[in-house]
XYZ file of N, CA and C in Angstrom:
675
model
N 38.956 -7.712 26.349
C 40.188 -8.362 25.897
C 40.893 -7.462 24.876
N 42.330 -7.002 24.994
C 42.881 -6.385 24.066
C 43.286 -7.188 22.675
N 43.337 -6.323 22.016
C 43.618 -7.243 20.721
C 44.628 -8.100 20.613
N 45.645 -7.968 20.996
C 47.126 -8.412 21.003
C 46.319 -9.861 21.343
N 45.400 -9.869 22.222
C 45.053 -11.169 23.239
C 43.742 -12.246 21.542
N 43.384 -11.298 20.909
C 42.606 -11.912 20.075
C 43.698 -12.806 19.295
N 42.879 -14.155 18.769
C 43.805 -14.721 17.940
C 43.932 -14.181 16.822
N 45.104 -14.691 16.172
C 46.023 -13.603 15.387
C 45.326 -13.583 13.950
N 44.695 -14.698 13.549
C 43.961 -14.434 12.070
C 43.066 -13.499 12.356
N 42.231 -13.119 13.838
C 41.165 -12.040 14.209
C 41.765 -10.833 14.638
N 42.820 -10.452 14.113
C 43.288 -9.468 14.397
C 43.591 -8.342 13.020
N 42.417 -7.051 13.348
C 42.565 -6.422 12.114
C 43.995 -6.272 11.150
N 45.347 -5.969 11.737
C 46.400 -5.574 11.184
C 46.796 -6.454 10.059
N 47.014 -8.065 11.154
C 47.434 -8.933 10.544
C 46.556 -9.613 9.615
N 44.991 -9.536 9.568
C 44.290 -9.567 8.981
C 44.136 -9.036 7.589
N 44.572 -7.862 7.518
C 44.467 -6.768 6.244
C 45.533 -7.507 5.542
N 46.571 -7.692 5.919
C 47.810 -8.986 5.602
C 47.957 -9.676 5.041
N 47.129 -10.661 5.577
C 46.953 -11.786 5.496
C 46.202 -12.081 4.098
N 44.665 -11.738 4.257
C 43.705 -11.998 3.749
C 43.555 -10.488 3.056
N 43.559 -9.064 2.707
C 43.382 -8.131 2.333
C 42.904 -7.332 2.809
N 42.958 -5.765 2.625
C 41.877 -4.975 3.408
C 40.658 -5.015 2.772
N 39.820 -5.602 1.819
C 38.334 -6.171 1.721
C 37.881 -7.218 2.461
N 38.974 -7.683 3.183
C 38.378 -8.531 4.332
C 37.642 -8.259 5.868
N 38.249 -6.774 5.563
C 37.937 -5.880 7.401
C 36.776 -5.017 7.091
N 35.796 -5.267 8.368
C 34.750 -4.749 8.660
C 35.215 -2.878 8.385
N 34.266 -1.902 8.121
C 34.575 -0.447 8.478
C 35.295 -0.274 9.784
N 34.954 -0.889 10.639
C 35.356 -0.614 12.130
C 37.045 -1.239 12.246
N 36.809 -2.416 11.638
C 38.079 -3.138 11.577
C 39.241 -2.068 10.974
N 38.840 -1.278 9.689
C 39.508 -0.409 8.706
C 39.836 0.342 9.511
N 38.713 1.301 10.030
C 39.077 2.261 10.901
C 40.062 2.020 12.216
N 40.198 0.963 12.950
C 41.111 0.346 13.812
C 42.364 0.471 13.605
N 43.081 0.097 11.684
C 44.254 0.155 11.934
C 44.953 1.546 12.501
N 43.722 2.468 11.636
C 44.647 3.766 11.688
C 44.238 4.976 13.516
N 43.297 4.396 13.827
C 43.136 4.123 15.019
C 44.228 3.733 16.549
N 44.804 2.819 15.858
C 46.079 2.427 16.347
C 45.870 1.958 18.164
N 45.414 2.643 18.691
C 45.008 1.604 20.004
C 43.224 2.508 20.531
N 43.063 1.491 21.681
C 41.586 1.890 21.695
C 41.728 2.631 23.645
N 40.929 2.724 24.251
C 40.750 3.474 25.157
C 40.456 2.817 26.625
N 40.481 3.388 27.638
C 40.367 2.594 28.453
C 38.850 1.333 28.742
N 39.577 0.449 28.863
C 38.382 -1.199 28.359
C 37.753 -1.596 27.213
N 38.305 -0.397 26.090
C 38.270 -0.978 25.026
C 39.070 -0.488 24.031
N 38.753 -1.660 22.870
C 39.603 -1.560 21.807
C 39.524 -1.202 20.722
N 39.906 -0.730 19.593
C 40.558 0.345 18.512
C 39.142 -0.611 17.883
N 38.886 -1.461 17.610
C 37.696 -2.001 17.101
C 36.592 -1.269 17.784
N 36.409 -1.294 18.792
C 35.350 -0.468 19.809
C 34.535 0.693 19.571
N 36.265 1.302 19.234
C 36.287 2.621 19.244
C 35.469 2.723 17.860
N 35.997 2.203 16.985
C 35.940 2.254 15.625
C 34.338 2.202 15.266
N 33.489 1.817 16.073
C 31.975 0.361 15.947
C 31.545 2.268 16.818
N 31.775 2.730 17.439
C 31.497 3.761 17.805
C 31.092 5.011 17.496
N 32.688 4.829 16.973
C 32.496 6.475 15.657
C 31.519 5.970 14.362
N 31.473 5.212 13.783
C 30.359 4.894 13.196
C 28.851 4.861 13.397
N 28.856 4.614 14.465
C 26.907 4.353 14.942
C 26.936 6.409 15.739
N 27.837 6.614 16.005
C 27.503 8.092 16.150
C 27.409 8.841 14.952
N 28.188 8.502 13.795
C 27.958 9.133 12.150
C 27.022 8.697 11.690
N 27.034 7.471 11.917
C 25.676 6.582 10.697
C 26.492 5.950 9.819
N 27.699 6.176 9.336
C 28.594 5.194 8.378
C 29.845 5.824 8.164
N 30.711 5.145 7.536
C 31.894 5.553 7.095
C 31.889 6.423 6.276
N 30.774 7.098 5.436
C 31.078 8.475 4.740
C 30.680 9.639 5.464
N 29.664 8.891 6.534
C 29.555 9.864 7.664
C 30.572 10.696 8.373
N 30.903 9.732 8.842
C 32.419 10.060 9.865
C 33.326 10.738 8.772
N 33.773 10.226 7.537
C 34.809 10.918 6.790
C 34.793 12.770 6.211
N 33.435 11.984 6.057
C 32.923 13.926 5.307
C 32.957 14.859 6.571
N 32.870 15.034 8.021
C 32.716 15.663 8.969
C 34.084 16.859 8.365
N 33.701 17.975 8.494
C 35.134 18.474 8.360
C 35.959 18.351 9.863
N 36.833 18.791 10.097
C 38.093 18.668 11.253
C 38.049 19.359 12.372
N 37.249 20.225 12.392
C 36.647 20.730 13.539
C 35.522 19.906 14.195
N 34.898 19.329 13.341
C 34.177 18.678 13.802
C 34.601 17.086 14.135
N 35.155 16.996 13.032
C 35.851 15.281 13.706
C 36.423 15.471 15.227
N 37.202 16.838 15.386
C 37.807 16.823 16.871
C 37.083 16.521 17.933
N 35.851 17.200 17.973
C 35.095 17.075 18.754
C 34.205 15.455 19.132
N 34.820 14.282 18.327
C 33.743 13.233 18.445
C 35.014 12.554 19.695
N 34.036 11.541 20.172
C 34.764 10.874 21.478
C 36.049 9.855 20.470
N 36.921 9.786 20.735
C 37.759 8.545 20.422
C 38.746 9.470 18.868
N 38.327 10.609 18.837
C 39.110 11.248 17.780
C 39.659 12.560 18.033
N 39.785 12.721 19.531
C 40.264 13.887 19.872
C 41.895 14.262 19.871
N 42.105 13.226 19.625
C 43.936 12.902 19.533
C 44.491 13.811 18.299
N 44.992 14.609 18.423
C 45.912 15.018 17.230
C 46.085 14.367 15.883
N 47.328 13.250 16.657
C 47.881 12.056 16.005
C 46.679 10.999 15.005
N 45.751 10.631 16.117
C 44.166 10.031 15.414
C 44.028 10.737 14.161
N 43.464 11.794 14.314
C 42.724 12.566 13.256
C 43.774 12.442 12.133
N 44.791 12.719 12.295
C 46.301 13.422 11.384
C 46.036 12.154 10.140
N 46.464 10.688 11.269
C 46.148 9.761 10.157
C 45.238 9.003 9.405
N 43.860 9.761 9.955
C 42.334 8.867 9.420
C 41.959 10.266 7.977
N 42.613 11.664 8.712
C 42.422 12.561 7.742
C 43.498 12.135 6.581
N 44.767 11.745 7.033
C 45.795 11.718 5.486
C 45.296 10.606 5.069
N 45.135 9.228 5.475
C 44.350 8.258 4.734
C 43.688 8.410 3.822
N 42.604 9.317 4.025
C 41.225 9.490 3.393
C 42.074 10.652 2.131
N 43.138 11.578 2.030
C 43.181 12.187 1.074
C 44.725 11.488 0.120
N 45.005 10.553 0.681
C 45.747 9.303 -0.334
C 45.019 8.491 -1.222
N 43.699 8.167 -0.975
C 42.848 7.869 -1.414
C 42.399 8.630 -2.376
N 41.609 9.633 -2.415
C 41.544 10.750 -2.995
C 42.620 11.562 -4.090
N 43.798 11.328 -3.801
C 44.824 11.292 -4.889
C 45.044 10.181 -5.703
N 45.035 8.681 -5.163
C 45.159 8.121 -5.808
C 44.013 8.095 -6.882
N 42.813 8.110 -6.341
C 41.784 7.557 -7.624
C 41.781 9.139 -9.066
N 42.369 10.476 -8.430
C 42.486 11.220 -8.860
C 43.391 11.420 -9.998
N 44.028 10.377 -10.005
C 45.644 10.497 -10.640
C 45.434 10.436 -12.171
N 43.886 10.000 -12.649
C 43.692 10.059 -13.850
C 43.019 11.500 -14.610
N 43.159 12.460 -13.605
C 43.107 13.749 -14.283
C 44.387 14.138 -14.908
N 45.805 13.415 -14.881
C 46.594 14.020 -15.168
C 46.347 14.244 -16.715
N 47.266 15.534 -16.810
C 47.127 15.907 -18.553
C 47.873 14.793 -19.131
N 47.107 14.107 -20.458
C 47.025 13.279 -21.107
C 46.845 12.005 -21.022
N 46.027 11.428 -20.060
C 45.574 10.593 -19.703
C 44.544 10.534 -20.811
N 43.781 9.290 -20.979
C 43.260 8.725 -22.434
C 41.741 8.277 -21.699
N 40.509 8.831 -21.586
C 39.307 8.778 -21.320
C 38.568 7.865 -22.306
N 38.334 7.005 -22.549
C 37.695 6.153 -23.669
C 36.634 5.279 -23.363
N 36.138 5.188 -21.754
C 35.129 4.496 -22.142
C 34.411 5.575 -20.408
N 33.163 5.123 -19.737
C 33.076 5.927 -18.331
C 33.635 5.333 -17.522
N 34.341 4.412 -17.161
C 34.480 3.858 -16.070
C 35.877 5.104 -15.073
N 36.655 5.313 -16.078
C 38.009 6.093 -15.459
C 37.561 7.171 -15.828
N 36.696 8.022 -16.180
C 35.587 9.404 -16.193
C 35.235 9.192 -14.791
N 34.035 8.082 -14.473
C 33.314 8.359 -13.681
C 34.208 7.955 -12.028
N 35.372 7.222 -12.212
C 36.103 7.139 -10.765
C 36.483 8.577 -10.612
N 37.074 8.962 -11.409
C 37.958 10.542 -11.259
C 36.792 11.369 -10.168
N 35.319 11.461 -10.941
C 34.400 12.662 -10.941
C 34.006 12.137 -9.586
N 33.936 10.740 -8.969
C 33.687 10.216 -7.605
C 34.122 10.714 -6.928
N 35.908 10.432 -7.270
C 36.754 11.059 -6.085
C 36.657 12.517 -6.222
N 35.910 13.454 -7.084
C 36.286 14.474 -6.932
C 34.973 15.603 -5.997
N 34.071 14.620 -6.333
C 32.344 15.371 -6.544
C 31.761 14.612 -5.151
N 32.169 13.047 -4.906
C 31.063 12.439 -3.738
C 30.853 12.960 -2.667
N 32.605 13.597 -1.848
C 31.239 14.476 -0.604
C 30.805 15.664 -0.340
N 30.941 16.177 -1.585
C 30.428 17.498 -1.459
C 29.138 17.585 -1.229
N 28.867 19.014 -0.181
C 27.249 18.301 0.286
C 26.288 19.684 -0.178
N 27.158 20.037 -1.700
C 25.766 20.921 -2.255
C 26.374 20.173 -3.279
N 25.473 20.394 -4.824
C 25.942 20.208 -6.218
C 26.900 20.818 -6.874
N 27.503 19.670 -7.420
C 28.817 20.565 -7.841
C 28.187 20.590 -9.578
N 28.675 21.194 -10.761
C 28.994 20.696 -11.874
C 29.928 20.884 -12.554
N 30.856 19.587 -13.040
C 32.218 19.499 -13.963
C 32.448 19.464 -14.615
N 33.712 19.723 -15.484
C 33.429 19.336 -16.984
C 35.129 18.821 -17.426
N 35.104 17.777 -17.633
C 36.722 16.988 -18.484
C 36.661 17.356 -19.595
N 37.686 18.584 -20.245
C 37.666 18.789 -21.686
C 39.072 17.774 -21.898
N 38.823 17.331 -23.082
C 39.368 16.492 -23.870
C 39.574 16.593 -25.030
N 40.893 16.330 -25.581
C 41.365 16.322 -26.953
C 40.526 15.742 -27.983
N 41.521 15.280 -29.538
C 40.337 14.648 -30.405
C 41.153 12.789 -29.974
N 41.424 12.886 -29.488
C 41.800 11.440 -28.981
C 41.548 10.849 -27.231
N 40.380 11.695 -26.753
C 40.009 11.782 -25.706
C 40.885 11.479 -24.563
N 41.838 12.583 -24.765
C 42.709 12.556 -23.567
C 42.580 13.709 -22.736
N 43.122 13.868 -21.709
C 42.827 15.032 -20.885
C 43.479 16.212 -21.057
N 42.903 17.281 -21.227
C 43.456 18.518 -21.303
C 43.335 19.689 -20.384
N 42.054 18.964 -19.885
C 41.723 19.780 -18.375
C 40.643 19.436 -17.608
N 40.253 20.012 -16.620
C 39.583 19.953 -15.642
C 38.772 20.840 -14.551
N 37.829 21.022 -14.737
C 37.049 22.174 -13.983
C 35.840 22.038 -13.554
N 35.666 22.449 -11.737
C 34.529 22.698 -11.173
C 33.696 23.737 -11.626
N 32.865 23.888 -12.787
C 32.372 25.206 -12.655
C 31.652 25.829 -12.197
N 30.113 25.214 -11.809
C 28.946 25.567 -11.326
C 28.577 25.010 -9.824
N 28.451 25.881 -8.819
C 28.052 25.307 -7.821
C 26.446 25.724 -7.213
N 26.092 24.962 -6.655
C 24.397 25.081 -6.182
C 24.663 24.630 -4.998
N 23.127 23.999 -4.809
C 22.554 24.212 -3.792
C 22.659 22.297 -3.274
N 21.750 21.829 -2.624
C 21.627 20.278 -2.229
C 21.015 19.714 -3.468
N 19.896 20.358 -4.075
C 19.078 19.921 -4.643
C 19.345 20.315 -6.662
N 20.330 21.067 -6.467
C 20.962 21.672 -7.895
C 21.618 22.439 -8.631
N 21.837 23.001 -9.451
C 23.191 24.105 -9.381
C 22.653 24.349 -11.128
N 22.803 25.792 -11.031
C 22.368 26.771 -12.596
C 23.618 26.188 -13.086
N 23.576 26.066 -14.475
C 24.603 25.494 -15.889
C 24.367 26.510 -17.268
N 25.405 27.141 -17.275
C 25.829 28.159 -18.006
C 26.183 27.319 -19.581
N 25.856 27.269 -20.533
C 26.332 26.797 -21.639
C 26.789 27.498 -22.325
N 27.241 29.063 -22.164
C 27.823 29.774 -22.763
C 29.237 29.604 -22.001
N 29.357 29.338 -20.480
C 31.013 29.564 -20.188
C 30.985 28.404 -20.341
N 30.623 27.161 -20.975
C 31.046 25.804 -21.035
C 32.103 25.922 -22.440
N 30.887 26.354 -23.296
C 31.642 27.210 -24.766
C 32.733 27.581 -24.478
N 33.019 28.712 -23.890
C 33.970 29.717 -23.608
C 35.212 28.905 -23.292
N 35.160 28.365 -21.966
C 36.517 27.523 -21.896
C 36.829 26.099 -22.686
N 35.654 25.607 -23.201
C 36.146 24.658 -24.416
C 37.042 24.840 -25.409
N 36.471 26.327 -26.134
C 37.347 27.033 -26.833
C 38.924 27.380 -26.211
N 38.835 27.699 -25.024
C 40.598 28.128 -24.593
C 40.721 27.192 -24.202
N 40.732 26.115 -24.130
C 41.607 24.427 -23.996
C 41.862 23.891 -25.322
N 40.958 24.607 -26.160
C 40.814 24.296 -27.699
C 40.563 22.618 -27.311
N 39.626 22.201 -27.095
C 39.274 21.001 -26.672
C 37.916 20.477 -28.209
N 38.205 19.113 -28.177
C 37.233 18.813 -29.337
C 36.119 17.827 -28.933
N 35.897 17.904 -27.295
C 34.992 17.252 -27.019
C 35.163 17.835 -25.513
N 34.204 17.105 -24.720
C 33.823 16.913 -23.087
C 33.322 15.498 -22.744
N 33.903 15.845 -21.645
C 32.543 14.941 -20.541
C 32.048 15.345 -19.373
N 30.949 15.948 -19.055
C 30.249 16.436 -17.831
C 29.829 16.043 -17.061
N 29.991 16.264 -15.675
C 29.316 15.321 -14.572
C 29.428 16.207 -13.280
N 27.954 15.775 -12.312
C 28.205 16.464 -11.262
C 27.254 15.285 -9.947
N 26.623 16.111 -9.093
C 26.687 15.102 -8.040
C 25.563 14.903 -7.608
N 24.779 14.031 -6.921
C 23.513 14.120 -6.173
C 23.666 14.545 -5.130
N 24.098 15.169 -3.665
C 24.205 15.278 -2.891
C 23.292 13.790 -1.383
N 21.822 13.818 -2.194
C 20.965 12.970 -1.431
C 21.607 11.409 -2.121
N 22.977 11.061 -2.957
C 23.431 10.089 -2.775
C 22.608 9.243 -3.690
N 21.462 10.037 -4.586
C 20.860 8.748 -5.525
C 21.561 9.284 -7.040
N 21.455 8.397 -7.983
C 22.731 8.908 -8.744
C 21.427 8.763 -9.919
N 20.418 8.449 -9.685
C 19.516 8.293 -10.543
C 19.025 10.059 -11.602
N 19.456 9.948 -12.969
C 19.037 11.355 -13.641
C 17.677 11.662 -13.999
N 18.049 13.115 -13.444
C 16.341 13.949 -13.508
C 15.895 14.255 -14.771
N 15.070 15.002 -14.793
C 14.506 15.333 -16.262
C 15.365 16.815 -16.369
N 15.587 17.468 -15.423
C 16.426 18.240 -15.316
C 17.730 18.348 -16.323
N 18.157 17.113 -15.338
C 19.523 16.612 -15.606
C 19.782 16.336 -17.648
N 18.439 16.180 -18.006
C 18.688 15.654 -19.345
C 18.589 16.873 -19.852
N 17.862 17.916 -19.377
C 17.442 19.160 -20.616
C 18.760 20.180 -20.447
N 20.157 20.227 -19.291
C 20.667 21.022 -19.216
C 21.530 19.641 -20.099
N 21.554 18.920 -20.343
C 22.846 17.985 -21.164
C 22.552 18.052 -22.666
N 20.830 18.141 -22.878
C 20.630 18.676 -24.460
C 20.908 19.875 -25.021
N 20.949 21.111 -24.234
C 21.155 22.454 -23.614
C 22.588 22.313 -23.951
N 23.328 21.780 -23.483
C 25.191 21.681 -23.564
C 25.344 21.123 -24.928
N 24.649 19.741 -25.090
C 24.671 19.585 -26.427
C 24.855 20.732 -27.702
N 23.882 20.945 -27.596
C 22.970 22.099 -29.005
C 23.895 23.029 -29.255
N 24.939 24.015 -27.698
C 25.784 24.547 -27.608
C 26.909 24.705 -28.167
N 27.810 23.580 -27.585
C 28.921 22.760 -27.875
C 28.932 22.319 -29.964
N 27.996 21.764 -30.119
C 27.758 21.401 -31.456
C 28.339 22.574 -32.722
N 28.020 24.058 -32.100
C 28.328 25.297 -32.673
C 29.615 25.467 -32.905
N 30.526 24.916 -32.109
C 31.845 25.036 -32.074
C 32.527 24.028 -32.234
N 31.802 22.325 -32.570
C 32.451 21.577 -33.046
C 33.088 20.666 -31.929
N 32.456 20.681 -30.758
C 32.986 19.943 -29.517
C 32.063 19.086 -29.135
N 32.472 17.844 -28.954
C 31.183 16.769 -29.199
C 31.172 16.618 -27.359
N 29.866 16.298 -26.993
C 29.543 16.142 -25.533
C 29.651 14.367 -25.742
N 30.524 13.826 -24.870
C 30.517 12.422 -25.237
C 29.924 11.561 -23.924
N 29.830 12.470 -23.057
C 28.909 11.753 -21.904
C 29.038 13.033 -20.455
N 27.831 12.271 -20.191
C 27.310 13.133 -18.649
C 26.888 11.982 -17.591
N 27.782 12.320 -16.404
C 27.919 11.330 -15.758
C 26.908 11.975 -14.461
N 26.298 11.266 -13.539
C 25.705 11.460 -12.102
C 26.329 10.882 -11.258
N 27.270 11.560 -10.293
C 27.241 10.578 -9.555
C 26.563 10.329 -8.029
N 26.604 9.165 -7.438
C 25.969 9.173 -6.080
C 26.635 8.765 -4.814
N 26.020 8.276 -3.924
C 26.948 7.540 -2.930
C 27.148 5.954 -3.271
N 28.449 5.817 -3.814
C 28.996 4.370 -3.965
C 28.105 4.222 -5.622
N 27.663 4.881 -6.333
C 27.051 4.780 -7.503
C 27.257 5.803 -8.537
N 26.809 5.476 -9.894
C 26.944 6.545 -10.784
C 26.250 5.987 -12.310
N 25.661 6.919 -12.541
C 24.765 6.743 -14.121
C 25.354 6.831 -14.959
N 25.336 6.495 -16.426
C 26.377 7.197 -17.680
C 25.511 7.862 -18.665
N 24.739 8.553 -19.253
C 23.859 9.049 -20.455
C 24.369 8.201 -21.884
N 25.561 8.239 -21.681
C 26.222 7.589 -23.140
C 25.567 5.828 -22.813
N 25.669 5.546 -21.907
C 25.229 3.885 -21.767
C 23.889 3.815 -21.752
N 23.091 5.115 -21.831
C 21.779 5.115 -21.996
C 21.502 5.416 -22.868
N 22.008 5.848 -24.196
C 22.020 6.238 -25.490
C 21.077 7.436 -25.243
N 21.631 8.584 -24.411
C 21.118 9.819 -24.696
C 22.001 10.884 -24.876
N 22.938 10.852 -25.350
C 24.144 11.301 -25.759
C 25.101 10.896 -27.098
């Protein structure tokens, strides 16, 4: 049965509408932009498809574009054009709080930014938000990249560009790749390490964030910072 034929409250579009898009299944989501489904079935179908061939919706999203082309039901130009711009409207929007002078004051708008910036990267990234003495933004930088499992942290170029932002604090954060956002022992000795650093020059570390899939730790809410 095509959708048009489903009744109209069961119909993803009018659904998202109606009731919101937290009301639609992944498949449902994926449907609108989907836009019709294939022969004997429908954009829902399709959608329930590309998923159980990814394993989930961060599955399917993170694929880069060569590879999305290649999956059944996304070979369309047009398809891809709008499930790919979707996904980086998104990505701007939650981003929009890097702008310079934006006001960082507690983790919650730290740790959305470092989500949208760090979640699908599929080695470790590590970041760092330098910030004024009124914890606003002054900048922003990927610096250290690794491997799946971790990435070397330089506390001398952390120094270095603190100083040329002339920044009077940070906040650091980088990623799990395996999606658990839970911090290592690792994770604490390169943040005491930044600490001890930073302290020399008068730039206070005000939190180190982890993040994971759909999750994220704070050190400052753990009083180790």
């Amino acid at each position: 049965m095509a959708i048009c034929d489903w009744p109209k409250e069961e119909r993803p579009r009018e659904k998202l509408l109606e009731r919101g898009a937290a009301s639609l299944s992944d498949a449902e989501l994926l449907a609108i932009f989907l836009r019709s489904g294939s022969r004997g079935r429908t954009a829902v179908d399709v959608g329930r498809d590309l998923l159980k061939r990814t394993g989930s919706l961060r599955g399917l999203l993170d694929l880069p574009p060569a590879r999305l082309a290649q999956l059944p039901g996304m070979r369309s130009v047009n398809r891809r054009a709008l499930v790919l711009g979707a996904l980086e409207l998104g990505k701007r929007y939650l981003a929009t709080e890097l702008k310079r002078g934006f006001s960082l004051d507690n983790p919650e708008p730290a740790a959305r930014l470092l989500t949208a910036e760090l979640r699908g990267e599929p080695r470790e990234v590590f970041a760092v938000l330098f910030l004024d003495n009124k914890h606003r933004v002054i900048g922003f930088e990927k610096m250290f990249y690794g491997t799946v499992d971790g990435a070397a942290v330089y506390p001398r170029e952390v120094v270095r560009r603190a100083l040329e932002f002339n920044a009077a604090s940070v906040i650091v954060g980088h990623n799990h790749p395996s999606g658990v956002a839970e911090p290592s022992q690792a994770d604490r000795d390169v943040t005491d390490r930044l600490r001890r650093a930073l302290e020399l020059v008068d730039v206070r570390v005000l939190d180190h964030l982890v993040i994971g899939d759909g999750h994220w730790e704070s050190f400052s809410r753990r009083g180790w910072v």
